[in-house]
Amino acid sequence: MIIIAVPAASTKTFGYRRLEILAALLNGLALWAIVGVILHEAYIRFKTTPDVAAPGMIAIAAVGLLVNLLSIYLLHSHKDENINIRGAFLHVVADSLGSVGALAAGLIILYTGWTLADPLVSVGICLLVLWSSWGLIREAVHILLLGVPAHINYNEVQNAILDHEGICCLYDLHIWSIASGQEAISAHIVVPDGFTEQKRLLQDIVTTLRERFRVNHATLQIEESHNMKNDRSGMVCRIDGAGALCPYSP
């Protein structure tokens, strides 16, 4: 999506990078909408079984399957690059399942005349599509709600920051994804009054976050006052081994 590459502006400080998450969510919801249509058609076929031209059904399904298998081959090696490509991959997989189902139902009808195979196979495919697309929708919603990325452990990040010498406590630690593979962290870090190595401490923490957790976007505020922490709500605060250096005692 070319629009994702549009530079950030004063009104959109992250640019349009999150559009890929919205696109993935819409892709997953589109799959659910397609499932709804297929289930409706299957319900009609259960009630009034129509005549099915099995040979034509098999031919069309075979051609569709070949095209979808080619698409799967092209997308498979890139499906883990970002959530949007994974959504496109799942969409093609769903189409492939539809082709496989239509092919199987056509063969059953051709050799047995059992036309109920068509709606039954359709229902089975719908269940598989719902199961496979649920993970995509859940991940997209998780990112949009600024959830902690699945590959990052919140407590490990908290402890990794607190392990640096000179930190009294840490609060308002937030970890989220701007887009796929673009994680960000923000936190308030309290140091003793008169602490003179703030620049060194900040550089060490940024290096730790980059090397251990692959986070390149860190916004860290170093403070010498515990009063700022006390004026906030919803904080996450711990005292590490350097707590004895701080005149403040929680």
PDB file of C-alpha atoms in Angstrom:
ATOM      1  CA  MET A   1       0.000   0.000   0.000  1.00  0.00           C
ATOM      2  CA  ILE A   2       1.659   3.193  -1.235  1.00  0.00           C
ATOM      3  CA  ILE A   3      -0.233   5.404   1.209  1.00  0.00           C
ATOM      4  CA  ILE A   4       1.571   3.732   4.144  1.00  0.00           C
ATOM      5  CA  ALA A   5       4.835   5.263   2.890  1.00  0.00           C
ATOM      6  CA  VAL A   6       3.448   8.814   3.081  1.00  0.00           C
ATOM      7  CA  PRO A   7       5.674  10.749   5.536  1.00  0.00           C
ATOM      8  CA  ALA A   8       4.385  11.747   8.955  1.00  0.00           C
ATOM      9  CA  ALA A   9       2.903  15.214   9.331  1.00  0.00           C
ATOM     10  CA  SER A  10       1.944  17.557  12.149  1.00  0.00           C
ATOM     11  CA  THR A  11      -1.617  16.208  12.083  1.00  0.00           C
ATOM     12  CA  LYS A  12      -0.565  12.526  11.812  1.00  0.00           C
ATOM     13  CA  THR A  13       2.690  12.105  13.690  1.00  0.00           C
ATOM     14  CA  PHE A  14       2.947   8.391  12.869  1.00  0.00           C
ATOM     15  CA  GLY A  15       1.914   8.901   9.245  1.00  0.00           C
ATOM     16  CA  TYR A  16      -0.377   6.255   7.763  1.00  0.00           C
ATOM     17  CA  ARG A  17       1.526   3.179   8.908  1.00  0.00           C
ATOM     18  CA  ARG A  18      -1.401   1.876  10.975  1.00  0.00           C
ATOM     19  CA  LEU A  19      -3.539   1.600   7.857  1.00  0.00           C
ATOM     20  CA  GLU A  20      -2.028  -1.844   7.317  1.00  0.00           C
ATOM     21  CA  ILE A  21      -3.590  -2.931  10.618  1.00  0.00           C
ATOM     22  CA  LEU A  22      -6.969  -1.548   9.564  1.00  0.00           C
ATOM     23  CA  ALA A  23      -6.607  -3.293   6.206  1.00  0.00           C
ATOM     24  CA  ALA A  24      -5.847  -6.596   7.933  1.00  0.00           C
ATOM     25  CA  LEU A  25      -8.884  -6.175  10.202  1.00  0.00           C
ATOM     26  CA  LEU A  26     -11.129  -5.402   7.219  1.00  0.00           C
ATOM     27  CA  ASN A  27      -9.657  -8.398   5.400  1.00  0.00           C
ATOM     28  CA  GLY A  28     -10.564 -10.676   8.284  1.00  0.00           C
ATOM     29  CA  LEU A  29     -14.059  -9.187   8.572  1.00  0.00           C
ATOM     30  CA  ALA A  30     -14.503  -9.594   4.809  1.00  0.00           C
ATOM     31  CA  LEU A  31     -13.741 -13.293   5.206  1.00  0.00           C
ATOM     32  CA  TRP A  32     -16.449 -13.513   7.863  1.00  0.00           C
ATOM     33  CA  ALA A  33     -18.890 -11.719   5.546  1.00  0.00           C
ATOM     34  CA  ILE A  34     -18.102 -14.210   2.775  1.00  0.00           C
ATOM     35  CA  VAL A  35     -18.655 -17.048   5.243  1.00  0.00           C
ATOM     36  CA  GLY A  36     -22.057 -15.574   6.043  1.00  0.00           C
ATOM     37  CA  VAL A  37     -23.017 -15.544   2.355  1.00  0.00           C
ATOM     38  CA  ILE A  38     -21.828 -19.129   1.853  1.00  0.00           C
ATOM     39  CA  LEU A  39     -23.704 -20.342   4.927  1.00  0.00           C
ATOM     40  CA  HIS A  40     -26.866 -18.640   3.668  1.00  0.00           C
ATOM     41  CA  GLU A  41     -26.522 -20.365   0.292  1.00  0.00           C
ATOM     42  CA  ALA A  42     -25.814 -23.676   2.024  1.00  0.00           C
ATOM     43  CA  TYR A  43     -28.966 -23.262   4.114  1.00  0.00           C
ATOM     44  CA  ILE A  44     -31.031 -22.709   0.947  1.00  0.00           C
ATOM     45  CA  ARG A  45     -29.478 -25.793  -0.661  1.00  0.00           C
ATOM     46  CA  PHE A  46     -30.318 -27.884   2.391  1.00  0.00           C
ATOM     47  CA  LYS A  47     -33.981 -26.871   2.089  1.00  0.00           C
ATOM     48  CA  THR A  48     -34.326 -27.142  -1.694  1.00  0.00           C
ATOM     49  CA  THR A  49     -31.613 -29.220  -3.309  1.00  0.00           C
ATOM     50  CA  PRO A  50     -31.025 -27.896  -6.852  1.00  0.00           C
ATOM     51  CA  ASP A  51     -29.625 -29.776  -9.811  1.00  0.00           C
ATOM     52  CA  VAL A  52     -25.817 -29.487  -9.920  1.00  0.00           C
ATOM     53  CA  ALA A  53     -23.795 -29.659 -13.143  1.00  0.00           C
ATOM     54  CA  ALA A  54     -20.951 -31.684 -11.651  1.00  0.00           C
ATOM     55  CA  PRO A  55     -18.551 -31.675 -14.674  1.00  0.00           C
ATOM     56  CA  GLY A  56     -18.668 -27.874 -15.020  1.00  0.00           C
ATOM     57  CA  MET A  57     -18.343 -27.494 -11.235  1.00  0.00           C
ATOM     58  CA  ILE A  58     -15.222 -29.708 -11.231  1.00  0.00           C
ATOM     59  CA  ALA A  59     -13.599 -27.860 -14.144  1.00  0.00           C
ATOM     60  CA  ILE A  60     -14.106 -24.399 -12.658  1.00  0.00           C
ATOM     61  CA  ALA A  61     -12.951 -25.545  -9.204  1.00  0.00           C
ATOM     62  CA  ALA A  62      -9.788 -27.106 -10.679  1.00  0.00           C
ATOM     63  CA  VAL A  63      -8.830 -23.907 -12.508  1.00  0.00           C
ATOM     64  CA  GLY A  64      -9.527 -21.813  -9.413  1.00  0.00           C
ATOM     65  CA  LEU A  65      -7.441 -24.146  -7.265  1.00  0.00           C
ATOM     66  CA  LEU A  66      -4.437 -23.884  -9.594  1.00  0.00           C
ATOM     67  CA  VAL A  67      -4.569 -20.079  -9.552  1.00  0.00           C
ATOM     68  CA  ASN A  68      -4.916 -19.996  -5.772  1.00  0.00           C
ATOM     69  CA  LEU A  69      -2.063 -22.456  -5.250  1.00  0.00           C
ATOM     70  CA  LEU A  70       0.177 -20.201  -7.342  1.00  0.00           C
ATOM     71  CA  SER A  71      -0.835 -17.224  -5.179  1.00  0.00           C
ATOM     72  CA  ILE A  72      -0.145 -19.213  -2.007  1.00  0.00           C
ATOM     73  CA  TYR A  73       3.316 -20.095  -3.330  1.00  0.00           C
ATOM     74  CA  LEU A  74       4.108 -16.431  -4.024  1.00  0.00           C
ATOM     75  CA  LEU A  75       2.804 -15.171  -0.662  1.00  0.00           C
ATOM     76  CA  HIS A  76       3.986 -17.936   1.659  1.00  0.00           C
ATOM     77  CA  SER A  77       7.561 -16.725   2.088  1.00  0.00           C
ATOM     78  CA  HIS A  78       6.346 -13.197   2.911  1.00  0.00           C
ATOM     79  CA  LYS A  79       3.341 -13.941   5.123  1.00  0.00           C
ATOM     80  CA  ASP A  80       5.265 -13.281   8.356  1.00  0.00           C
ATOM     81  CA  GLU A  81       6.581  -9.867   7.237  1.00  0.00           C
ATOM     82  CA  ASN A  82       3.485  -8.000   8.366  1.00  0.00           C
ATOM     83  CA  ILE A  83      -0.098  -8.592   9.358  1.00  0.00           C
ATOM     84  CA  ASN A  84      -1.479  -7.237   6.082  1.00  0.00           C
ATOM     85  CA  ILE A  85       0.351  -9.774   3.930  1.00  0.00           C
ATOM     86  CA  ARG A  86      -0.758 -12.472   6.361  1.00  0.00           C
ATOM     87  CA  GLY A  87      -4.332 -11.305   5.841  1.00  0.00           C
ATOM     88  CA  ALA A  88      -3.950 -11.547   2.063  1.00  0.00           C
ATOM     89  CA  PHE A  89      -2.404 -14.998   2.491  1.00  0.00           C
ATOM     90  CA  LEU A  90      -5.352 -16.168   4.594  1.00  0.00           C
ATOM     91  CA  HIS A  91      -7.748 -14.775   2.008  1.00  0.00           C
ATOM     92  CA  VAL A  92      -6.084 -16.834  -0.726  1.00  0.00           C
ATOM     93  CA  VAL A  93      -6.041 -19.902   1.513  1.00  0.00           C
ATOM     94  CA  ALA A  94      -9.773 -19.447   2.083  1.00  0.00           C
ATOM     95  CA  ASP A  95     -10.336 -19.276  -1.691  1.00  0.00           C
ATOM     96  CA  SER A  96      -8.233 -22.411  -2.096  1.00  0.00           C
ATOM     97  CA  LEU A  97     -10.297 -24.244   0.493  1.00  0.00           C
ATOM     98  CA  GLY A  98     -13.391 -23.198  -1.417  1.00  0.00           C
ATOM     99  CA  SER A  99     -11.928 -24.614  -4.620  1.00  0.00           C
ATOM    100  CA  VAL A 100     -10.953 -27.853  -2.890  1.00  0.00           C
ATOM    101  CA  GLY A 101     -14.414 -28.145  -1.389  1.00  0.00           C
ATOM    102  CA  ALA A 102     -16.132 -27.478  -4.705  1.00  0.00           C
ATOM    103  CA  LEU A 103     -13.858 -30.029  -6.394  1.00  0.00           C
ATOM    104  CA  ALA A 104     -14.580 -32.668  -3.750  1.00  0.00           C
ATOM    105  CA  ALA A 105     -18.326 -31.984  -3.797  1.00  0.00           C
ATOM    106  CA  GLY A 106     -18.357 -32.128  -7.604  1.00  0.00           C
ATOM    107  CA  LEU A 107     -16.637 -35.502  -7.639  1.00  0.00           C
ATOM    108  CA  ILE A 108     -19.005 -36.890  -5.005  1.00  0.00           C
ATOM    109  CA  ILE A 109     -22.042 -35.668  -6.932  1.00  0.00           C
ATOM    110  CA  LEU A 110     -20.642 -36.943 -10.242  1.00  0.00           C
ATOM    111  CA  TYR A 111     -20.062 -40.479  -8.974  1.00  0.00           C
ATOM    112  CA  THR A 112     -22.831 -40.861  -6.385  1.00  0.00           C
ATOM    113  CA  GLY A 113     -25.462 -38.278  -7.275  1.00  0.00           C
ATOM    114  CA  TRP A 114     -25.569 -37.165  -3.610  1.00  0.00           C
ATOM    115  CA  THR A 115     -26.207 -33.430  -4.051  1.00  0.00           C
ATOM    116  CA  LEU A 116     -26.208 -32.733  -0.310  1.00  0.00           C
ATOM    117  CA  ALA A 117     -22.407 -33.025  -0.504  1.00  0.00           C
ATOM    118  CA  ASP A 118     -22.322 -29.466  -1.873  1.00  0.00           C
ATOM    119  CA  PRO A 119     -23.843 -27.641   1.151  1.00  0.00           C
ATOM    120  CA  LEU A 120     -22.171 -29.982   3.637  1.00  0.00           C
ATOM    121  CA  VAL A 121     -18.724 -29.287   2.211  1.00  0.00           C
ATOM    122  CA  SER A 122     -19.561 -25.555   2.170  1.00  0.00           C
ATOM    123  CA  VAL A 123     -20.338 -25.590   5.901  1.00  0.00           C
ATOM    124  CA  GLY A 124     -17.088 -27.438   6.651  1.00  0.00           C
ATOM    125  CA  ILE A 125     -15.068 -24.895   4.678  1.00  0.00           C
ATOM    126  CA  CYS A 126     -16.799 -22.033   6.479  1.00  0.00           C
ATOM    127  CA  LEU A 127     -15.805 -23.453   9.848  1.00  0.00           C
ATOM    128  CA  LEU A 128     -12.173 -23.743   8.728  1.00  0.00           C
ATOM    129  CA  VAL A 129     -12.165 -20.147   7.430  1.00  0.00           C
ATOM    130  CA  LEU A 130     -13.660 -18.830  10.674  1.00  0.00           C
ATOM    131  CA  TRP A 131     -11.035 -20.688  12.692  1.00  0.00           C
ATOM    132  CA  SER A 132      -8.095 -19.491  10.577  1.00  0.00           C
ATOM    133  CA  SER A 133      -9.239 -15.859  10.319  1.00  0.00           C
ATOM    134  CA  TRP A 134      -9.989 -15.461  14.033  1.00  0.00           C
ATOM    135  CA  GLY A 135      -6.284 -15.154  14.839  1.00  0.00           C
ATOM    136  CA  LEU A 136      -5.871 -12.389  12.251  1.00  0.00           C
ATOM    137  CA  ILE A 137      -8.816 -10.375  13.587  1.00  0.00           C
ATOM    138  CA  ARG A 138      -7.747 -10.875  17.197  1.00  0.00           C
ATOM    139  CA  GLU A 139      -4.188  -9.696  16.451  1.00  0.00           C
ATOM    140  CA  ALA A 140      -5.394  -6.641  14.518  1.00  0.00           C
ATOM    141  CA  VAL A 141      -7.739  -5.617  17.349  1.00  0.00           C
ATOM    142  CA  HIS A 142      -4.957  -6.231  19.902  1.00  0.00           C
ATOM    143  CA  ILE A 143      -2.631  -3.874  18.014  1.00  0.00           C
ATOM    144  CA  LEU A 144      -5.326  -1.216  17.597  1.00  0.00           C
ATOM    145  CA  LEU A 145      -5.971  -1.382  21.365  1.00  0.00           C
ATOM    146  CA  LEU A 146      -2.234  -0.739  21.940  1.00  0.00           C
ATOM    147  CA  GLY A 147      -1.715  -4.194  23.444  1.00  0.00           C
ATOM    148  CA  VAL A 148       1.750  -5.470  24.323  1.00  0.00           C
ATOM    149  CA  PRO A 149       3.224  -7.267  21.273  1.00  0.00           C
ATOM    150  CA  ALA A 150       2.991 -11.054  21.584  1.00  0.00           C
ATOM    151  CA  HIS A 151       6.757 -11.589  21.279  1.00  0.00           C
ATOM    152  CA  ILE A 152       7.572  -9.157  24.123  1.00  0.00           C
ATOM    153  CA  ASN A 153       7.182 -10.041  27.807  1.00  0.00           C
ATOM    154  CA  TYR A 154       6.121  -6.973  29.785  1.00  0.00           C
ATOM    155  CA  ASN A 155       7.763  -8.130  33.045  1.00  0.00           C
ATOM    156  CA  GLU A 156      11.046  -8.911  31.279  1.00  0.00           C
ATOM    157  CA  VAL A 157      11.180  -5.396  29.851  1.00  0.00           C
ATOM    158  CA  GLN A 158      10.351  -3.906  33.248  1.00  0.00           C
ATOM    159  CA  ASN A 159      13.082  -5.913  34.959  1.00  0.00           C
ATOM    160  CA  ALA A 160      15.610  -5.186  32.207  1.00  0.00           C
ATOM    161  CA  ILE A 161      15.134  -1.447  32.764  1.00  0.00           C
ATOM    162  CA  LEU A 162      15.212  -1.712  36.570  1.00  0.00           C
ATOM    163  CA  ASP A 163      18.457  -3.726  36.409  1.00  0.00           C
ATOM    164  CA  HIS A 164      20.365  -0.601  35.415  1.00  0.00           C
ATOM    165  CA  GLU A 165      22.274   0.951  38.299  1.00  0.00           C
ATOM    166  CA  GLY A 166      20.897   4.187  39.671  1.00  0.00           C
ATOM    167  CA  ILE A 167      17.184   3.652  39.052  1.00  0.00           C
ATOM    168  CA  CYS A 168      14.881   4.138  42.020  1.00  0.00           C
ATOM    169  CA  CYS A 169      11.671   3.082  40.324  1.00  0.00           C
ATOM    170  CA  LEU A 170       9.814   2.840  37.070  1.00  0.00           C
ATOM    171  CA  TYR A 171       6.196   3.815  36.332  1.00  0.00           C
ATOM    172  CA  ASP A 172       3.795   4.292  33.410  1.00  0.00           C
ATOM    173  CA  LEU A 173       5.618   1.696  31.311  1.00  0.00           C
ATOM    174  CA  HIS A 174       3.739   1.186  28.043  1.00  0.00           C
ATOM    175  CA  ILE A 175       4.660  -1.206  25.212  1.00  0.00           C
ATOM    176  CA  TRP A 176       2.766  -1.301  21.917  1.00  0.00           C
ATOM    177  CA  SER A 177       3.060  -1.759  18.159  1.00  0.00           C
ATOM    178  CA  ILE A 178       2.821   1.185  15.806  1.00  0.00           C
ATOM    179  CA  ALA A 179       2.564  -1.323  12.950  1.00  0.00           C
ATOM    180  CA  SER A 180       3.830  -4.843  12.308  1.00  0.00           C
ATOM    181  CA  GLY A 181       7.483  -5.072  13.352  1.00  0.00           C
ATOM    182  CA  GLN A 182       7.535  -1.484  14.640  1.00  0.00           C
ATOM    183  CA  GLU A 183       7.334  -1.660  18.415  1.00  0.00           C
ATOM    184  CA  ALA A 184       7.465   1.308  20.767  1.00  0.00           C
ATOM    185  CA  ILE A 185       8.043   1.819  24.487  1.00  0.00           C
ATOM    186  CA  SER A 186       7.429   4.774  26.760  1.00  0.00           C
ATOM    187  CA  ALA A 187       8.192   5.020  30.479  1.00  0.00           C
ATOM    188  CA  HIS A 188       8.972   7.330  33.376  1.00  0.00           C
ATOM    189  CA  ILE A 189      12.177   6.490  35.258  1.00  0.00           C
ATOM    190  CA  VAL A 190      12.924   7.947  38.684  1.00  0.00           C
ATOM    191  CA  VAL A 191      16.552   8.428  39.785  1.00  0.00           C
ATOM    192  CA  PRO A 192      18.011   9.808  43.065  1.00  0.00           C
ATOM    193  CA  ASP A 193      18.114  13.558  43.605  1.00  0.00           C
ATOM    194  CA  GLY A 194      21.308  14.995  42.147  1.00  0.00           C
ATOM    195  CA  PHE A 195      21.949  11.937  39.923  1.00  0.00           C
ATOM    196  CA  THR A 196      24.680  13.017  37.475  1.00  0.00           C
ATOM    197  CA  GLU A 197      24.745  10.140  34.956  1.00  0.00           C
ATOM    198  CA  GLN A 198      21.361  10.548  33.320  1.00  0.00           C
ATOM    199  CA  LYS A 199      22.813  10.684  29.803  1.00  0.00           C
ATOM    200  CA  ARG A 200      24.750   7.432  30.314  1.00  0.00           C
ATOM    201  CA  LEU A 201      21.743   5.746  31.905  1.00  0.00           C
ATOM    202  CA  LEU A 202      19.438   6.781  29.074  1.00  0.00           C
ATOM    203  CA  GLN A 203      21.861   5.468  26.438  1.00  0.00           C
ATOM    204  CA  ASP A 204      22.289   2.157  28.275  1.00  0.00           C
ATOM    205  CA  ILE A 205      18.526   1.617  28.530  1.00  0.00           C
ATOM    206  CA  VAL A 206      17.947   2.468  24.862  1.00  0.00           C
ATOM    207  CA  THR A 207      20.714   0.028  23.874  1.00  0.00           C
ATOM    208  CA  THR A 208      19.179  -2.709  26.046  1.00  0.00           C
ATOM    209  CA  LEU A 209      15.735  -2.219  24.531  1.00  0.00           C
ATOM    210  CA  ARG A 210      17.147  -2.328  21.011  1.00  0.00           C
ATOM    211  CA  GLU A 211      19.428  -5.341  21.450  1.00  0.00           C
ATOM    212  CA  ARG A 212      17.268  -7.517  23.735  1.00  0.00           C
ATOM    213  CA  PHE A 213      13.767  -6.656  22.577  1.00  0.00           C
ATOM    214  CA  ARG A 214      14.283  -5.195  19.070  1.00  0.00           C
ATOM    215  CA  VAL A 215      12.540  -1.972  20.075  1.00  0.00           C
ATOM    216  CA  ASN A 216      13.915   1.033  18.200  1.00  0.00           C
ATOM    217  CA  HIS A 217      11.309   3.588  19.247  1.00  0.00           C
ATOM    218  CA  ALA A 218      11.718   4.411  22.942  1.00  0.00           C
ATOM    219  CA  THR A 219      10.444   7.510  24.721  1.00  0.00           C
ATOM    220  CA  LEU A 220      11.917   7.649  28.222  1.00  0.00           C
ATOM    221  CA  GLN A 221      11.531  10.438  30.774  1.00  0.00           C
ATOM    222  CA  ILE A 222      14.071  10.487  33.595  1.00  0.00           C
ATOM    223  CA  GLU A 223      12.919  12.260  36.754  1.00  0.00           C
ATOM    224  CA  GLU A 224      14.475  13.111  40.104  1.00  0.00           C
ATOM    225  CA  SER A 225      11.142  13.753  41.802  1.00  0.00           C
ATOM    226  CA  HIS A 226       8.830  11.083  43.208  1.00  0.00           C
ATOM    227  CA  ASN A 227       6.090  13.671  43.547  1.00  0.00           C
ATOM    228  CA  MET A 228       5.348  13.441  39.810  1.00  0.00           C
ATOM    229  CA  LYS A 229       4.711   9.722  40.231  1.00  0.00           C
ATOM    230  CA  ASN A 230       2.372  10.313  43.131  1.00  0.00           C
ATOM    231  CA  ASP A 231       0.262  12.690  41.046  1.00  0.00           C
ATOM    232  CA  ARG A 232      -0.430   9.995  38.450  1.00  0.00           C
ATOM    233  CA  SER A 233      -2.844   7.061  38.407  1.00  0.00           C
ATOM    234  CA  GLY A 234      -2.551   3.607  36.908  1.00  0.00           C
ATOM    235  CA  MET A 235       1.196   3.511  37.417  1.00  0.00           C
ATOM    236  CA  VAL A 236       3.452   0.505  37.536  1.00  0.00           C
ATOM    237  CA  CYS A 237       6.143   1.206  40.111  1.00  0.00           C
ATOM    238  CA  ARG A 238       8.814  -0.969  41.667  1.00  0.00           C
ATOM    239  CA  ILE A 239      11.884  -0.290  43.768  1.00  0.00           C
ATOM    240  CA  ASP A 240      15.007  -2.121  42.585  1.00  0.00           C
ATOM    241  CA  GLY A 241      18.303  -2.841  44.318  1.00  0.00           C
ATOM    242  CA  ALA A 242      19.353   0.779  43.978  1.00  0.00           C
ATOM    243  CA  GLY A 243      16.373   1.939  46.031  1.00  0.00           C
ATOM    244  CA  ALA A 244      18.618   2.571  49.018  1.00  0.00           C
ATOM    245  CA  LEU A 245      20.192   5.446  47.084  1.00  0.00           C
ATOM    246  CA  CYS A 246      16.866   7.285  46.960  1.00  0.00           C
ATOM    247  CA  PRO A 247      15.845   9.542  49.864  1.00  0.00           C
ATOM    248  CA  TYR A 248      12.211   8.749  49.033  1.00  0.00           C
ATOM    249  CA  SER A 249      10.651   5.682  50.608  1.00  0.00           C
ATOM    250  CA  PRO A 250       7.260   4.562  49.183  1.00  0.00           C
TER     251      PRO A 250
END
